[in-house]
Short mmCIF file of C-alpha atoms in Angstrom, two decimals:
data_model
loop_
_atom_site.label_atom_id
_atom_site.label_comp_id
_atom_site.label_asym_id
_atom_site.label_seq_id
_atom_site.Cartn_x
_atom_site.Cartn_y
_atom_site.Cartn_z
CA ARG A 1 187.89 37.46 33.60
CA ARG A 2 189.02 35.05 30.92
CA SER A 3 187.74 31.71 29.71
CA SER A 4 191.28 30.59 28.88
CA ASP A 5 190.37 27.17 27.51
CA LEU A 6 188.11 28.80 24.91
CA GLY A 7 190.33 31.80 24.13
CA THR A 8 187.63 34.31 25.01
CA THR A 9 187.44 37.27 27.40
CA SER A 10 184.46 38.38 29.48
CA ILE A 11 182.75 41.57 28.32
CA PHE A 12 180.38 41.67 31.33
CA ASP A 13 181.92 42.27 34.74
CA GLY A 14 178.93 40.94 36.70
CA LYS A 15 178.42 44.26 38.50
CA THR A 16 177.95 47.08 35.98
CA LEU A 17 177.03 47.71 32.35
CA ASN A 18 180.45 49.24 31.65
CA GLY A 19 181.30 48.61 27.99
CA TRP A 20 177.64 48.56 26.96
CA GLU A 21 175.03 51.15 26.00
CA GLN A 22 171.25 51.12 25.75
CA GLY A 23 168.40 53.21 24.48
CA PRO A 24 166.21 55.69 26.37
CA ALA A 25 163.78 53.04 27.62
CA MET A 26 166.53 51.80 29.99
CA TYR A 27 165.22 48.24 30.23
CA PHE A 28 168.62 46.79 31.17
CA SER A 29 170.35 46.68 34.55
CA VAL A 30 172.50 44.30 36.57
CA LYS A 31 170.56 42.11 38.98
CA ASP A 32 172.11 39.39 41.14
CA GLY A 33 175.20 39.24 38.94
CA VAL A 34 173.37 38.92 35.60
CA ILE A 35 172.25 41.33 32.89
CA ASP A 36 168.53 41.78 33.40
CA GLY A 37 166.23 43.26 30.78
CA LYS A 38 162.83 44.02 32.24
CA GLY A 39 159.87 46.01 31.01
CA THR A 40 156.48 46.58 32.56
CA GLY A 41 153.44 47.24 30.44
CA LYS A 42 154.11 47.53 26.70
CA VAL A 43 157.77 46.74 25.96
CA SER A 44 159.26 48.10 22.73
CA GLY A 45 161.98 45.86 21.32
CA GLN A 46 165.47 47.05 22.13
CA LEU A 47 169.10 45.94 22.32
CA LEU A 48 171.80 46.37 24.92
CA VAL A 49 174.79 46.91 22.62
CA THR A 50 178.54 46.68 23.03
CA ASP A 51 180.64 49.82 22.85
CA ALA A 52 182.97 47.91 20.50
CA ASN A 53 182.21 46.88 16.92
CA TYR A 54 182.79 43.33 15.72
CA GLY A 55 183.24 41.86 12.23
CA ASP A 56 184.84 38.51 12.95
CA PHE A 57 183.94 37.27 16.43
CA ARG A 58 183.17 34.34 18.67
CA ILE A 59 180.60 34.98 21.41
CA ILE A 60 179.59 32.54 24.11
CA VAL A 61 176.63 33.69 26.23
CA SER A 62 174.01 32.15 28.49
CA SER A 63 170.42 33.43 28.31
CA ASN A 64 167.19 32.87 30.19
CA MET A 65 163.65 33.97 29.38
CA VAL A 66 162.31 34.73 32.85
CA LEU A 67 158.91 36.14 31.95
CA GLN A 68 157.29 36.21 28.53
CA GLY A 69 154.36 38.38 27.55
CA GLY A 70 152.78 38.22 24.09
CA THR A 71 155.44 38.24 21.37
CA GLY A 72 158.34 38.34 23.83
CA HIS A 73 161.64 36.55 23.26
CA LEU A 74 165.36 37.25 23.50
CA GLY A 75 168.24 37.15 21.02
CA ILE A 76 171.79 38.04 20.01
CA CYS A 77 172.15 40.59 17.20
CA PHE A 78 175.23 41.31 15.05
CA TRP A 79 176.45 42.67 11.69
CA GLY A 80 174.14 45.69 11.80
CA ALA A 81 174.58 49.46 12.04
CA ARG A 82 174.98 51.32 15.32
CA THR A 83 171.89 53.48 15.80
CA THR A 84 171.18 56.88 17.33
CA PRO A 85 169.77 56.71 19.93
CA PRO A 86 171.46 53.41 20.79
CA GLY A 87 169.60 50.15 21.09
CA GLY A 88 167.96 50.03 17.66
CA TYR A 89 168.30 47.05 15.35
CA GLY A 90 170.18 48.71 12.47
CA ASN A 91 169.27 45.91 10.02
CA CYS A 92 171.19 43.41 12.15
CA LYS A 93 171.15 39.62 11.96
CA LEU A 94 169.63 37.83 14.95
CA ILE A 95 170.17 34.43 16.53
CA ILE A 96 167.23 33.60 18.82
CA PRO A 97 168.01 31.11 21.62
CA PRO A 98 165.11 29.15 23.14
CA GLY A 99 162.63 31.05 25.27
CA GLY A 100 159.36 32.84 24.65
CA THR A 101 157.38 32.64 21.43
CA SER A 102 160.43 31.54 19.44
CA GLY A 103 160.27 27.98 20.82
CA GLY A 104 163.61 26.38 19.91
CA LEU A 105 166.64 27.98 18.25
CA ASN A 106 165.58 30.46 15.55
CA THR A 107 166.89 33.32 13.41
CA TRP A 108 165.76 36.67 12.05
CA ASP A 109 167.03 39.20 9.53
CA TYR A 110 165.97 42.75 10.39
CA LYS A 111 166.84 43.95 6.88
CA LEU A 112 164.59 41.39 5.17
CA ASN A 113 162.03 41.08 8.01
CA GLY A 114 162.19 37.29 7.92
CA GLY A 115 164.36 34.38 8.95
CA LEU A 116 168.03 34.43 7.96
CA LYS A 117 168.64 33.24 4.41
CA GLY A 118 171.33 30.63 3.88
CA THR A 119 170.89 28.67 7.11
CA THR A 120 171.49 24.93 7.34
CA THR A 121 170.55 22.77 10.33
CA THR A 122 173.53 20.76 11.55
CA GLY A 123 172.14 19.14 14.69
CA LYS A 124 169.34 18.99 17.23
CA PRO A 125 170.54 20.42 20.53
CA ALA A 126 168.92 19.79 23.89
CA ILE A 127 166.79 22.72 25.05
CA ASN A 128 166.63 23.82 28.67
CA ASN A 129 163.06 25.03 29.03
CA GLY A 130 162.49 27.64 31.71
CA THR A 131 166.16 28.05 32.61
CA TRP A 132 169.56 28.91 31.13
CA ASN A 133 170.69 28.00 27.61
CA THR A 134 174.24 28.60 26.36
CA THR A 135 174.77 29.81 22.80
CA GLU A 136 178.04 30.02 20.87
CA ILE A 137 178.15 32.06 17.66
CA LEU A 138 181.28 32.08 15.49
CA CYS A 139 181.33 34.48 12.51
CA PHE A 140 183.73 35.53 9.76
CA ILE A 141 182.55 38.70 8.04
CA ALA A 142 184.65 38.49 4.85
CA ARG A 143 182.92 35.20 4.01
CA GLY A 144 179.60 36.14 5.57
CA PHE A 145 179.68 32.81 7.35
CA CYS A 146 178.65 31.78 10.88
CA ARG A 147 178.40 28.64 12.95
CA VAL A 148 176.01 28.36 15.92
CA ALA A 149 175.96 25.90 18.81
CA LEU A 150 173.39 25.54 21.56
CA ASN A 151 174.12 23.81 24.86
CA GLY A 152 177.22 22.11 23.47
CA THR A 153 175.69 20.82 20.22
CA ALA A 154 176.36 22.28 16.76
CA ALA A 155 172.95 23.55 15.66
CA LEU A 156 173.20 25.50 12.42
CA THR A 157 175.39 27.29 9.90
CA TYR A 158 174.53 30.58 8.23
CA GLN A 159 175.94 31.72 4.90
CA GLU A 160 174.81 35.26 4.09
CA PRO A 161 173.99 35.33 0.36
CA THR A 162 174.25 39.13 0.08
CA LEU A 163 177.60 40.20 1.52
CA SER A 164 176.79 43.87 0.91
CA SER A 165 174.03 43.60 3.54
CA ILE A 166 176.45 43.05 6.45
CA MET A 167 178.91 45.28 8.25
CA ALA A 168 181.01 45.27 11.38
CA GLY A 169 178.92 46.61 14.23
CA PRO A 170 177.95 46.17 17.85
CA ILE A 171 176.80 42.90 19.35
CA GLY A 172 173.38 43.39 20.91
CA LEU A 173 171.47 41.48 23.58
CA GLN A 174 167.74 41.72 22.92
CA ILE A 175 164.53 42.19 24.77
CA HIS A 176 161.85 41.76 22.09
CA ASP A 177 158.66 43.78 22.11
CA GLY A 178 155.90 42.31 24.22
CA THR A 179 154.11 42.98 27.49
CA ASN A 180 155.47 42.68 31.04
CA GLU A 181 158.54 40.61 30.18
CA GLU A 182 161.99 39.86 31.57
CA VAL A 183 165.11 38.43 29.91
CA GLN A 184 168.50 37.66 31.43
CA TYR A 185 172.05 37.13 30.14
CA LYS A 186 175.22 36.03 31.92
CA ASP A 187 178.71 34.64 31.25
CA VAL A 188 179.22 36.82 28.16
CA PHE A 189 182.58 35.91 26.58
CA VAL A 190 183.94 37.22 23.26
CA ASP A 191 186.95 36.59 21.04
CA PRO A 192 187.20 39.53 18.58
CA ALA A 193 189.66 37.75 16.28
CA PRO A 194 188.95 34.01 16.19
CA THR A 195 191.42 31.91 14.22
CA VAL A 196 189.88 28.46 14.68
CA ASP A 197 186.91 27.78 12.39
CA ALA A 198 185.24 25.39 14.84
CA LEU A 199 182.73 25.64 17.67
CA LEU A 200 184.68 25.34 20.91
CA THR A 201 181.72 24.58 23.19
CA VAL A 202 180.71 21.51 21.19
CA LYS A 203 181.29 18.39 23.23
#
């Protein structure tokens, strides 16, 4: 499946997790045509990661926080190491769409254990509380530079100040640690070699 107008290709077939891998907790499955991450009781944070590695990329993905418990939220991780067993954070960079304790659009750096350095707010997107939000992330690894849009509005830029801290790696869809929580993702489209330095979902 291809989103031809945006030059991206689906990396989720709507039926299976082919092309993805997860850790031993096995939180992720396909439910009603979407990727569903669900944990009962104490949930340890984990990623569903792509088999492929990405340096430059454009990803467009819709996410929904179905059930939040405690510190629960969701996110999209990139530029970190692939871990053994799979599903670990590997010092990745995280964009946190709305949902759960994160409130609006947020960021995190798992190497520094704090928000991403070098971010600049570029707009105030509308937030769909309690339902689906669409995030576009465009990144160029040689420059350490990313643009992020939420629901069709440019939201922030990120300029990594320490280029040695990033590497090509898997893209990961997150279920954060918490209690009795459920996250969902759908319409996952990626361009692994973007040539246009602009957010294509911005209206």
